[in-house]
Amino acid sequence: MEPSAPVTQDVLTIPRKLPEGPVNLVGLTREGMRATLIAAGTPEKQARMRVTQIWQWIYQKGVRDFDAMTNLAKAYRAELAERFVIEVPEVVSRHISEDGTRKYLVRIAGGHEVETVYIPEEGRGTLCISSQVGCTLTCSFCHTGTQKLVRNLTAGEIVGQVMIARDDLGEWPEPGRAPKDETRLLSNIVLMGMGEPLYNFEAVRDAMKIAMDGEGISLSRRRITLSTSGVVPEIARTAEEIGCMLAVSFHATTDEVRDRLVPINKKWNIATLLDALRDYPRLSNSERITFEYVMLKGINDSDEDARRLVNLIRGIPAKINLIPFNEWPGAPYERSDEARIRAFADIVYKAGYASPIRTPRGEDIMAACGQLKSATERARKSRAEIAAEVARG
Ligand code: SAH
Ligand code: SF4
């Protein structure tokens, strides 16, 4: 057969034509916004400047209306308003816990829902954001794992959760009066809500780049922690392309137990995961990795487990975060007793690792770690279905 004629590849990054309907500017990277403005008729020479101006209005001042962008010409503002929108997901409900934790039920395009949780603490405030509706993984102790993946969130929907929280906290500073990190209500982000962030890499990366951009939300990369169940091939890329802090859902000290708790372990086992983690601090220039360890009664909480844990991670700069299991209706595990958790923490501490026991927050509103689950009825999966899937591997 004759080889077909060579195809000339179109290498232009600038879209020639915008899609039908208004385009949302939230979630575009700076480069993406520049290309989009040019495609809509902004002269190329001006585009970079316009991006900076619009960017500051959106991410520094919290403005959603082009008409308020007073350093842009009136006619240009009208043009922008015709083609673009500045949209964040809709907050369907907000629950406030006795301890001040706020849980937002957030509706994204298509009517699906995710949860975002704000946790105020002494001198800081952490926003726990979701990266997917549901999760493809089926960790047996996690409520989100009982829900099928519905879809990945877009970068705009991910950074939009930060903007929603800032709206609610009233934290859009007056021009020139950006609060310092120490005094911010929303000072830290953890990607520990619904979903596996490393299975939605590009959107998470772009959203976090926006959150870190010094001319906007301006959070330091050290104040952003991405939690993964152990998607090994994406770990080095996380260091190189995002450079944030890393937390890993470790939860067990033998492959046999980890296979049951975190089934992704069957694909990338403990030894493979530890190899990837060993390189992370150097690649990302961060000090240490957080090992998350959920305390499940009689499953992974013995003294022997604690000793095995410290032996496994020897040589990796680490902090071990012990999470008392948060129960949810129908959960197949129980939380370890307090004395057991303390004994475990003591062994870890004596081996030279910080071993804070995480205080469950917002339990009364089902906002604690691992309790999140959207109400999307048709996405529900029964425990029996999950057990069958785990058994099939
Ligand atoms: N998918 C990512 C991030 C979301 S889960 C991950 O698995 O790392 C955030 C953290 O909550 C993980 O460490 C997870 O293992 C933990 N978690 C899940 N369910 C929990 C529960 N019921 N109680 C306590 N921690 C839980
Ligand atoms: Fe998904 Fe993380 Fe829950 Fe596992 S613990 S099912 S990876 S959200």
Short mmCIF file of C-alpha atoms and ligand atoms in Angstrom, two decimals:
data_model
loop_
_atom_site.label_atom_id
_atom_site.label_comp_id
_atom_site.label_asym_id
_atom_site.label_seq_id
_atom_site.Cartn_x
_atom_site.Cartn_y
_atom_site.Cartn_z
CA MET A 1 0.00 0.00 0.00
CA GLU A 2 1.20 3.51 -0.85
CA PRO A 3 2.05 5.60 2.19
CA SER A 4 -0.46 8.37 2.56
CA ALA A 5 0.57 11.95 1.85
CA PRO A 6 2.27 13.68 4.79
CA VAL A 7 -0.12 15.71 6.86
CA THR A 8 0.92 19.24 7.73
CA GLN A 9 0.54 19.53 11.44
CA ASP A 10 -1.09 22.65 12.73
CA VAL A 11 1.20 23.72 15.53
CA LEU A 12 -0.54 27.01 16.31
CA THR A 13 -1.45 27.16 19.98
CA ILE A 14 -3.81 30.04 19.36
CA PRO A 15 -7.37 28.89 18.75
CA ARG A 16 -8.53 30.43 15.48
CA LYS A 17 -12.13 30.27 16.41
CA LEU A 18 -13.79 30.33 19.77
CA PRO A 19 -16.32 27.65 20.61
CA GLU A 20 -20.01 28.52 20.37
CA GLY A 21 -21.44 30.29 23.40
CA PRO A 22 -19.62 32.38 26.00
CA VAL A 23 -16.25 31.12 27.22
CA ASN A 24 -15.52 31.05 30.94
CA LEU A 25 -12.26 32.82 31.74
CA VAL A 26 -11.96 31.17 35.16
CA GLY A 27 -9.55 28.26 35.01
CA LEU A 28 -7.60 29.34 31.93
CA THR A 29 -3.87 29.56 32.48
CA ARG A 30 -2.27 32.91 31.65
CA GLU A 31 -1.14 31.52 28.30
CA GLY A 32 -4.58 30.07 27.65
CA MET A 33 -6.25 33.37 28.45
CA ARG A 34 -3.87 35.23 26.16
CA ALA A 35 -4.61 32.89 23.27
CA THR A 36 -8.33 33.13 23.92
CA LEU A 37 -8.31 36.92 23.97
CA ILE A 38 -6.37 37.01 20.70
CA ALA A 39 -8.82 34.60 19.09
CA ALA A 40 -11.59 36.98 20.13
CA GLY A 41 -9.89 39.92 18.44
CA THR A 42 -7.61 41.46 21.06
CA PRO A 43 -4.50 42.70 19.19
CA GLU A 44 -1.57 40.40 19.86
CA LYS A 45 0.63 43.23 21.08
CA GLN A 46 -1.81 44.16 23.80
CA ALA A 47 -2.80 40.67 24.86
CA ARG A 48 -0.26 40.11 27.63
CA MET A 49 -1.14 43.41 29.27
CA ARG A 50 -4.87 42.68 29.05
CA VAL A 51 -4.35 39.27 30.65
CA THR A 52 -2.56 40.88 33.58
CA GLN A 53 -5.35 43.41 34.05
CA ILE A 54 -8.19 40.91 33.79
CA TRP A 55 -6.30 38.38 35.91
CA GLN A 56 -5.94 40.86 38.76
CA TRP A 57 -9.63 41.73 38.66
CA ILE A 58 -10.66 38.10 38.75
CA TYR A 59 -8.17 36.55 41.16
CA GLN A 60 -7.03 39.45 43.32
CA LYS A 61 -10.19 41.47 43.67
CA GLY A 62 -12.86 38.83 43.14
CA VAL A 63 -14.67 40.77 40.40
CA ARG A 64 -17.15 38.82 38.22
CA ASP A 65 -18.48 41.65 36.11
CA PHE A 66 -16.51 43.06 33.18
CA ASP A 67 -18.09 46.44 33.65
CA ALA A 68 -16.31 46.83 37.00
CA MET A 69 -12.89 46.53 35.30
CA THR A 70 -12.35 50.24 35.27
CA ASN A 71 -8.81 50.25 33.88
CA LEU A 72 -10.13 48.81 30.60
CA ALA A 73 -11.77 50.95 27.93
CA LYS A 74 -15.55 50.89 28.03
CA ALA A 75 -15.87 49.53 24.51
CA TYR A 76 -13.38 46.74 25.26
CA ARG A 77 -15.31 45.81 28.40
CA ALA A 78 -18.47 45.51 26.34
CA GLU A 79 -16.68 43.29 23.82
CA LEU A 80 -15.44 41.05 26.60
CA ALA A 81 -18.89 40.80 28.12
CA GLU A 82 -20.28 39.63 24.78
CA ARG A 83 -17.89 36.74 24.42
CA PHE A 84 -16.85 35.76 27.92
CA VAL A 85 -18.15 35.02 31.36
CA ILE A 86 -16.44 34.86 34.75
CA GLU A 87 -18.17 31.97 36.40
CA VAL A 88 -17.62 29.89 39.50
CA PRO A 89 -19.70 26.84 40.48
CA GLU A 90 -22.91 27.44 42.37
CA VAL A 91 -23.11 26.89 46.14
CA VAL A 92 -26.22 24.81 46.76
CA SER A 93 -25.96 24.72 50.53
CA ARG A 94 -23.62 25.62 53.34
CA HIS A 95 -23.44 23.87 56.68
CA ILE A 96 -21.50 25.27 59.61
CA SER A 97 -20.28 22.85 62.26
CA GLU A 98 -20.16 23.55 65.99
CA ASP A 99 -16.38 23.80 65.63
CA GLY A 100 -16.60 26.42 62.89
CA THR A 101 -15.91 24.05 59.97
CA ARG A 102 -17.90 25.01 56.89
CA LYS A 103 -19.05 22.50 54.34
CA TYR A 104 -20.23 23.70 50.95
CA LEU A 105 -22.24 21.59 48.59
CA VAL A 106 -21.16 22.83 45.19
CA ARG A 107 -23.03 22.29 41.93
CA ILE A 108 -20.98 22.07 38.76
CA ALA A 109 -22.06 22.09 35.12
CA GLY A 110 -24.27 19.16 34.28
CA GLY A 111 -25.93 19.29 37.71
CA HIS A 112 -23.39 17.14 39.53
CA GLU A 113 -22.31 18.01 43.02
CA VAL A 114 -19.07 17.98 44.98
CA GLU A 115 -18.14 19.07 48.46
CA THR A 116 -15.64 21.65 49.64
CA VAL A 117 -14.73 22.06 53.31
CA TYR A 118 -13.23 25.06 55.09
CA ILE A 119 -11.44 24.34 58.36
CA PRO A 120 -10.54 27.37 60.51
CA GLU A 121 -7.62 26.89 62.87
CA GLU A 122 -5.54 29.05 65.15
CA GLY A 123 -3.56 31.36 62.86
CA ARG A 124 -4.62 29.69 59.63
CA GLY A 125 -7.50 28.33 57.62
CA THR A 126 -7.43 25.33 55.33
CA LEU A 127 -9.67 24.68 52.38
CA CYS A 128 -10.17 21.04 51.44
CA ILE A 129 -11.09 20.85 47.78
CA SER A 130 -12.38 18.14 45.48
CA SER A 131 -10.86 17.19 42.14
CA GLN A 132 -13.41 14.69 40.81
CA VAL A 133 -17.08 13.85 41.22
CA GLY A 134 -16.73 10.47 42.88
CA CYS A 135 -13.56 8.42 42.44
CA THR A 136 -12.45 5.54 40.23
CA LEU A 137 -10.66 3.99 43.16
CA THR A 138 -12.41 1.97 45.80
CA CYS A 139 -10.52 2.34 49.06
CA SER A 140 -12.62 0.23 51.38
CA PHE A 141 -12.66 2.72 54.30
CA CYS A 142 -13.58 5.79 52.23
CA HIS A 143 -17.09 7.05 51.67
CA THR A 144 -16.19 8.68 48.35
CA GLY A 145 -14.94 5.30 47.20
CA THR A 146 -18.51 3.98 47.31
CA GLN A 147 -19.40 6.34 44.50
CA LYS A 148 -18.53 5.77 40.87
CA LEU A 149 -16.51 8.38 39.06
CA VAL A 150 -18.95 10.69 37.36
CA ARG A 151 -16.41 13.03 35.86
CA ASN A 152 -13.24 15.00 36.36
CA LEU A 153 -13.60 18.60 37.45
CA THR A 154 -12.26 21.27 35.13
CA ALA A 155 -9.49 23.63 36.26
CA GLY A 156 -12.13 26.36 36.59
CA GLU A 157 -14.26 24.18 38.85
CA ILE A 158 -11.25 23.35 41.00
CA VAL A 159 -9.96 26.90 41.45
CA GLY A 160 -13.62 28.00 41.56
CA GLN A 161 -13.93 26.24 44.93
CA VAL A 162 -11.25 28.56 46.31
CA MET A 163 -13.12 31.56 44.93
CA ILE A 164 -16.41 30.39 46.43
CA ALA A 165 -14.81 30.09 49.85
CA ARG A 166 -13.26 33.52 49.52
CA ASP A 167 -16.67 34.91 48.62
CA ASP A 168 -18.18 33.35 51.71
CA LEU A 169 -15.34 34.48 53.99
CA GLY A 170 -15.41 37.96 52.48
CA GLU A 171 -11.73 37.67 51.73
CA TRP A 172 -11.19 39.72 48.59
CA PRO A 173 -8.73 42.34 49.77
CA GLU A 174 -8.94 46.03 49.08
CA PRO A 175 -6.50 46.98 46.33
CA GLY A 176 -2.95 47.17 47.66
CA ARG A 177 -3.92 45.63 50.98
CA ALA A 178 -3.43 41.96 50.33
CA PRO A 179 -3.22 40.23 53.72
CA LYS A 180 -0.05 38.38 54.56
CA ASP A 181 -0.23 34.60 54.67
CA GLU A 182 -0.30 34.62 58.48
CA THR A 183 -3.41 36.71 58.70
CA ARG A 184 -5.42 35.14 55.92
CA LEU A 185 -8.61 33.31 56.67
CA LEU A 186 -7.94 30.99 53.74
CA SER A 187 -4.20 30.39 53.97
CA ASN A 188 -3.81 26.76 52.92
CA ILE A 189 -5.25 24.36 50.38
CA VAL A 190 -5.38 20.60 50.67
CA LEU A 191 -6.45 18.42 47.75
CA MET A 192 -8.11 15.95 50.08
CA GLY A 193 -11.74 16.22 49.13
CA MET A 194 -13.46 13.93 46.70
CA GLY A 195 -11.43 12.23 44.03
CA GLU A 196 -7.87 11.22 43.18
CA PRO A 197 -6.08 14.42 42.07
CA LEU A 198 -3.40 12.55 40.14
CA TYR A 199 -6.07 10.98 37.92
CA ASN A 200 -7.03 14.50 36.86
CA PHE A 201 -3.51 15.82 36.57
CA GLU A 202 -3.73 18.65 34.02
CA ALA A 203 -6.79 20.32 35.52
CA VAL A 204 -5.36 20.08 39.05
CA ARG A 205 -2.03 21.47 37.86
CA ASP A 206 -3.58 24.41 36.03
CA ALA A 207 -5.88 25.22 38.96
CA MET A 208 -3.02 25.12 41.46
CA LYS A 209 -0.85 27.27 39.20
CA ILE A 210 -3.62 29.86 39.27
CA ALA A 211 -3.87 29.57 43.07
CA MET A 212 -0.11 30.10 43.36
CA ASP A 213 0.15 32.98 40.89
CA GLY A 214 1.57 35.98 42.73
CA GLU A 215 -0.76 38.41 41.00
CA GLY A 216 -3.90 36.64 42.12
CA ILE A 217 -4.79 34.24 44.92
CA SER A 218 -1.09 34.14 45.66
CA LEU A 219 -0.71 31.13 47.93
CA SER A 220 2.77 29.78 48.41
CA ARG A 221 3.41 26.29 47.02
CA ARG A 222 4.31 25.28 50.54
CA ARG A 223 0.75 25.98 51.61
CA ILE A 224 -0.73 23.61 49.08
CA THR A 225 -0.78 19.88 49.80
CA LEU A 226 -1.84 17.32 47.26
CA SER A 227 -2.92 13.97 48.65
CA THR A 228 -2.62 10.86 46.51
CA SER A 229 -3.49 7.25 47.11
CA GLY A 230 -0.25 6.41 45.28
CA VAL A 231 -0.48 7.02 41.52
CA VAL A 232 3.23 6.33 41.11
CA PRO A 233 3.77 7.42 37.48
CA GLU A 234 2.45 10.93 38.21
CA ILE A 235 4.50 11.59 41.36
CA ALA A 236 7.67 12.92 39.70
CA ARG A 237 5.50 15.02 37.39
CA THR A 238 3.77 16.52 40.42
CA ALA A 239 7.14 17.64 41.74
CA GLU A 240 8.22 19.08 38.41
CA GLU A 241 5.01 20.68 37.16
CA ILE A 242 3.25 21.72 40.38
CA GLY A 243 5.94 21.64 43.06
CA CYS A 244 3.48 21.62 45.95
CA MET A 245 3.70 19.58 49.14
CA LEU A 246 2.80 15.91 48.87
CA ALA A 247 0.78 13.70 51.17
CA VAL A 248 0.36 10.02 50.53
CA SER A 249 -2.42 7.78 51.77
CA PHE A 250 -0.22 5.03 53.13
CA HIS A 251 -2.49 3.32 55.66
CA ALA A 252 -0.79 -0.08 55.86
CA THR A 253 2.63 -1.63 56.31
CA THR A 254 2.25 -4.86 54.36
CA ASP A 255 1.13 -5.29 50.76
CA GLU A 256 -1.43 -7.81 51.90
CA VAL A 257 -3.27 -5.28 54.09
CA ARG A 258 -2.68 -2.32 51.75
CA ASP A 259 -4.14 -4.31 48.83
CA ARG A 260 -7.35 -4.53 50.83
CA LEU A 261 -7.47 -0.94 52.08
CA VAL A 262 -6.05 0.95 49.10
CA PRO A 263 -6.59 -1.34 46.08
CA ILE A 264 -4.34 0.78 43.82
CA ASN A 265 -1.58 -1.00 45.77
CA LYS A 266 -2.13 -4.01 43.53
CA LYS A 267 -0.88 -1.91 40.66
CA TRP A 268 1.90 -0.04 42.45
CA ASN A 269 2.91 -1.78 45.65
CA ILE A 270 4.56 -0.38 48.76
CA ALA A 271 8.14 -0.81 47.52
CA THR A 272 7.37 0.90 44.18
CA LEU A 273 5.56 3.72 45.93
CA LEU A 274 8.41 4.29 48.38
CA ASP A 275 10.89 4.50 45.52
CA ALA A 276 8.88 7.28 43.88
CA LEU A 277 8.53 9.08 47.22
CA ARG A 278 12.24 8.97 47.94
CA ASP A 279 12.87 11.25 44.95
CA TYR A 280 10.05 13.70 45.66
CA PRO A 281 11.69 16.07 48.16
CA ARG A 282 14.70 16.62 45.89
CA LEU A 283 12.60 17.07 42.76
CA SER A 284 10.16 19.47 44.35
CA ASN A 285 12.59 21.12 46.71
CA SER A 286 10.21 20.52 49.61
CA GLU A 287 11.22 19.46 53.06
CA ARG A 288 9.12 16.47 53.80
CA ILE A 289 6.33 14.20 52.75
CA THR A 290 3.25 13.61 54.85
CA PHE A 291 2.32 9.97 55.33
CA GLU A 292 -1.38 9.69 56.10
CA TYR A 293 -2.35 6.72 58.16
CA VAL A 294 -5.97 6.01 59.00
CA MET A 295 -6.34 4.16 62.30
CA LEU A 296 -8.61 1.15 61.87
CA LYS A 297 -9.29 -1.01 64.89
CA GLY A 298 -7.58 -4.40 64.68
CA ILE A 299 -6.60 -3.91 61.03
CA ASN A 300 -3.48 -1.72 60.86
CA ASP A 301 -2.99 -0.31 64.37
CA SER A 302 -0.67 -2.71 66.23
CA ASP A 303 2.72 -1.85 67.76
CA GLU A 304 4.23 -4.11 65.15
CA ASP A 305 2.60 -2.00 62.40
CA ALA A 306 4.07 1.15 63.95
CA ARG A 307 7.55 -0.36 64.00
CA ARG A 308 7.23 -1.64 60.44
CA LEU A 309 6.07 1.78 59.32
CA VAL A 310 9.11 3.60 60.65
CA ASN A 311 11.41 0.98 59.17
CA LEU A 312 9.79 1.27 55.75
CA ILE A 313 10.07 5.03 55.50
CA ARG A 314 13.56 5.32 56.96
CA GLY A 315 15.58 7.84 54.97
CA ILE A 316 12.57 9.77 53.66
CA PRO A 317 12.04 13.17 55.31
CA ALA A 318 8.55 12.60 56.63
CA LYS A 319 5.76 13.53 58.97
CA ILE A 320 3.22 10.87 59.87
CA ASN A 321 -0.34 12.07 60.16
CA LEU A 322 -2.47 9.66 62.13
CA ILE A 323 -6.13 9.96 61.20
CA PRO A 324 -8.68 8.40 63.55
CA PHE A 325 -11.10 6.64 61.22
CA ASN A 326 -14.19 8.74 60.53
CA GLU A 327 -17.22 6.54 60.47
CA TRP A 328 -19.98 6.77 57.90
CA PRO A 329 -23.24 4.86 57.52
CA GLY A 330 -22.48 1.27 56.56
CA ALA A 331 -18.70 1.58 56.96
CA PRO A 332 -17.02 -1.81 57.38
CA TYR A 333 -14.46 -0.62 59.97
CA GLU A 334 -14.25 0.90 63.43
CA ARG A 335 -12.01 3.64 64.75
CA SER A 336 -9.05 2.45 66.86
CA ASP A 337 -9.30 3.25 70.57
CA GLU A 338 -7.67 6.41 71.78
CA ALA A 339 -5.10 4.56 73.89
CA ARG A 340 -4.14 2.42 70.89
CA ILE A 341 -3.68 5.49 68.70
CA ARG A 342 -1.52 7.12 71.38
CA ALA A 343 0.65 4.00 71.77
CA PHE A 344 1.12 3.86 67.99
CA ALA A 345 1.96 7.58 67.87
CA ASP A 346 4.49 7.10 70.66
CA ILE A 347 6.47 4.47 68.76
CA VAL A 348 6.53 6.65 65.65
CA TYR A 349 7.55 9.70 67.67
CA LYS A 350 10.36 7.87 69.47
CA ALA A 351 11.72 6.80 66.08
CA GLY A 352 12.19 10.50 65.31
CA TYR A 353 9.08 11.42 63.32
CA ALA A 354 6.48 14.04 64.07
CA SER A 355 3.28 12.07 64.52
CA PRO A 356 0.32 14.40 65.05
CA ILE A 357 -3.05 12.77 65.60
CA ARG A 358 -5.52 14.59 63.40
CA THR A 359 -8.49 15.92 65.31
CA PRO A 360 -11.61 15.11 63.35
CA ARG A 361 -13.27 18.34 62.31
CA GLY A 362 -16.84 18.97 61.30
CA GLU A 363 -18.00 15.46 62.16
CA ASP A 364 -21.46 16.70 63.07
CA ILE A 365 -21.99 17.85 59.49
CA MET A 366 -20.27 14.83 57.88
CA ALA A 367 -17.44 17.06 56.71
CA ALA A 368 -14.56 15.05 58.14
CA CYS A 369 -11.92 13.42 56.01
CA GLY A 370 -13.30 10.56 53.97
CA GLN A 371 -16.93 11.28 54.78
CA LEU A 372 -17.63 13.29 51.67
CA LYS A 373 -20.00 11.88 49.15
CA SER A 374 -22.18 13.69 46.73
CA ALA A 375 -25.86 13.11 46.70
CA THR A 376 -25.86 12.22 43.02
CA GLU A 377 -28.23 9.31 43.42
CA ARG A 378 -27.58 7.52 40.20
CA ALA A 379 -23.87 7.40 40.91
CA ARG A 380 -24.39 5.30 43.99
CA LYS A 381 -22.75 1.97 44.26
CA SER A 382 -23.52 -0.66 46.82
CA ARG A 383 -20.91 -2.14 49.11
CA ALA A 384 -21.53 -5.49 47.47
CA GLU A 385 -20.64 -4.06 44.07
CA ILE A 386 -17.42 -2.63 45.48
CA ALA A 387 -16.50 -5.86 47.20
CA ALA A 388 -17.02 -7.67 43.90
CA GLU A 389 -14.83 -5.15 42.08
CA VAL A 390 -12.07 -5.40 44.68
CA ALA A 391 -12.20 -9.18 44.43
CA ARG A 392 -11.92 -8.99 40.64
CA GLY A 393 -8.84 -6.75 41.12
N1 SAH B 1 -7.82 10.50 46.79
C1 SAH B 1 -6.83 11.13 47.56
C2 SAH B 1 -7.31 12.36 48.30
C3 SAH B 1 -8.66 12.34 48.92
S1 SAH B 1 -8.86 11.40 50.38
C4 SAH B 1 -6.22 10.16 48.53
O1 SAH B 1 -6.75 9.07 48.68
O2 SAH B 1 -5.20 10.49 49.09
C5 SAH B 1 -8.05 12.34 51.66
C6 SAH B 1 -7.57 11.49 52.84
O3 SAH B 1 -8.66 11.02 53.65
C7 SAH B 1 -6.81 10.26 52.40
O4 SAH B 1 -5.66 10.08 53.17
C8 SAH B 1 -7.80 9.17 52.69
O5 SAH B 1 -7.18 7.94 52.80
C9 SAH B 1 -8.44 9.66 53.96
N2 SAH B 1 -9.72 9.02 54.27
C10 SAH B 1 -10.63 8.51 53.43
N3 SAH B 1 -11.69 8.02 54.10
C11 SAH B 1 -11.45 8.23 55.40
C12 SAH B 1 -12.19 7.96 56.61
N4 SAH B 1 -13.39 7.41 56.55
N5 SAH B 1 -11.65 8.32 57.77
C13 SAH B 1 -10.44 8.91 57.81
N6 SAH B 1 -9.70 9.21 56.73
C14 SAH B 1 -10.19 8.86 55.54
FE1 SF4 B 2 -10.58 7.80 46.12
FE2 SF4 B 2 -8.90 8.83 47.96
FE3 SF4 B 2 -11.28 7.81 48.70
FE4 SF4 B 2 -9.34 6.18 47.84
S1 SF4 B 2 -9.29 7.47 49.71
S2 SF4 B 2 -11.52 6.09 47.23
S3 SF4 B 2 -8.38 7.42 46.28
S4 SF4 B 2 -10.95 9.60 47.41
#
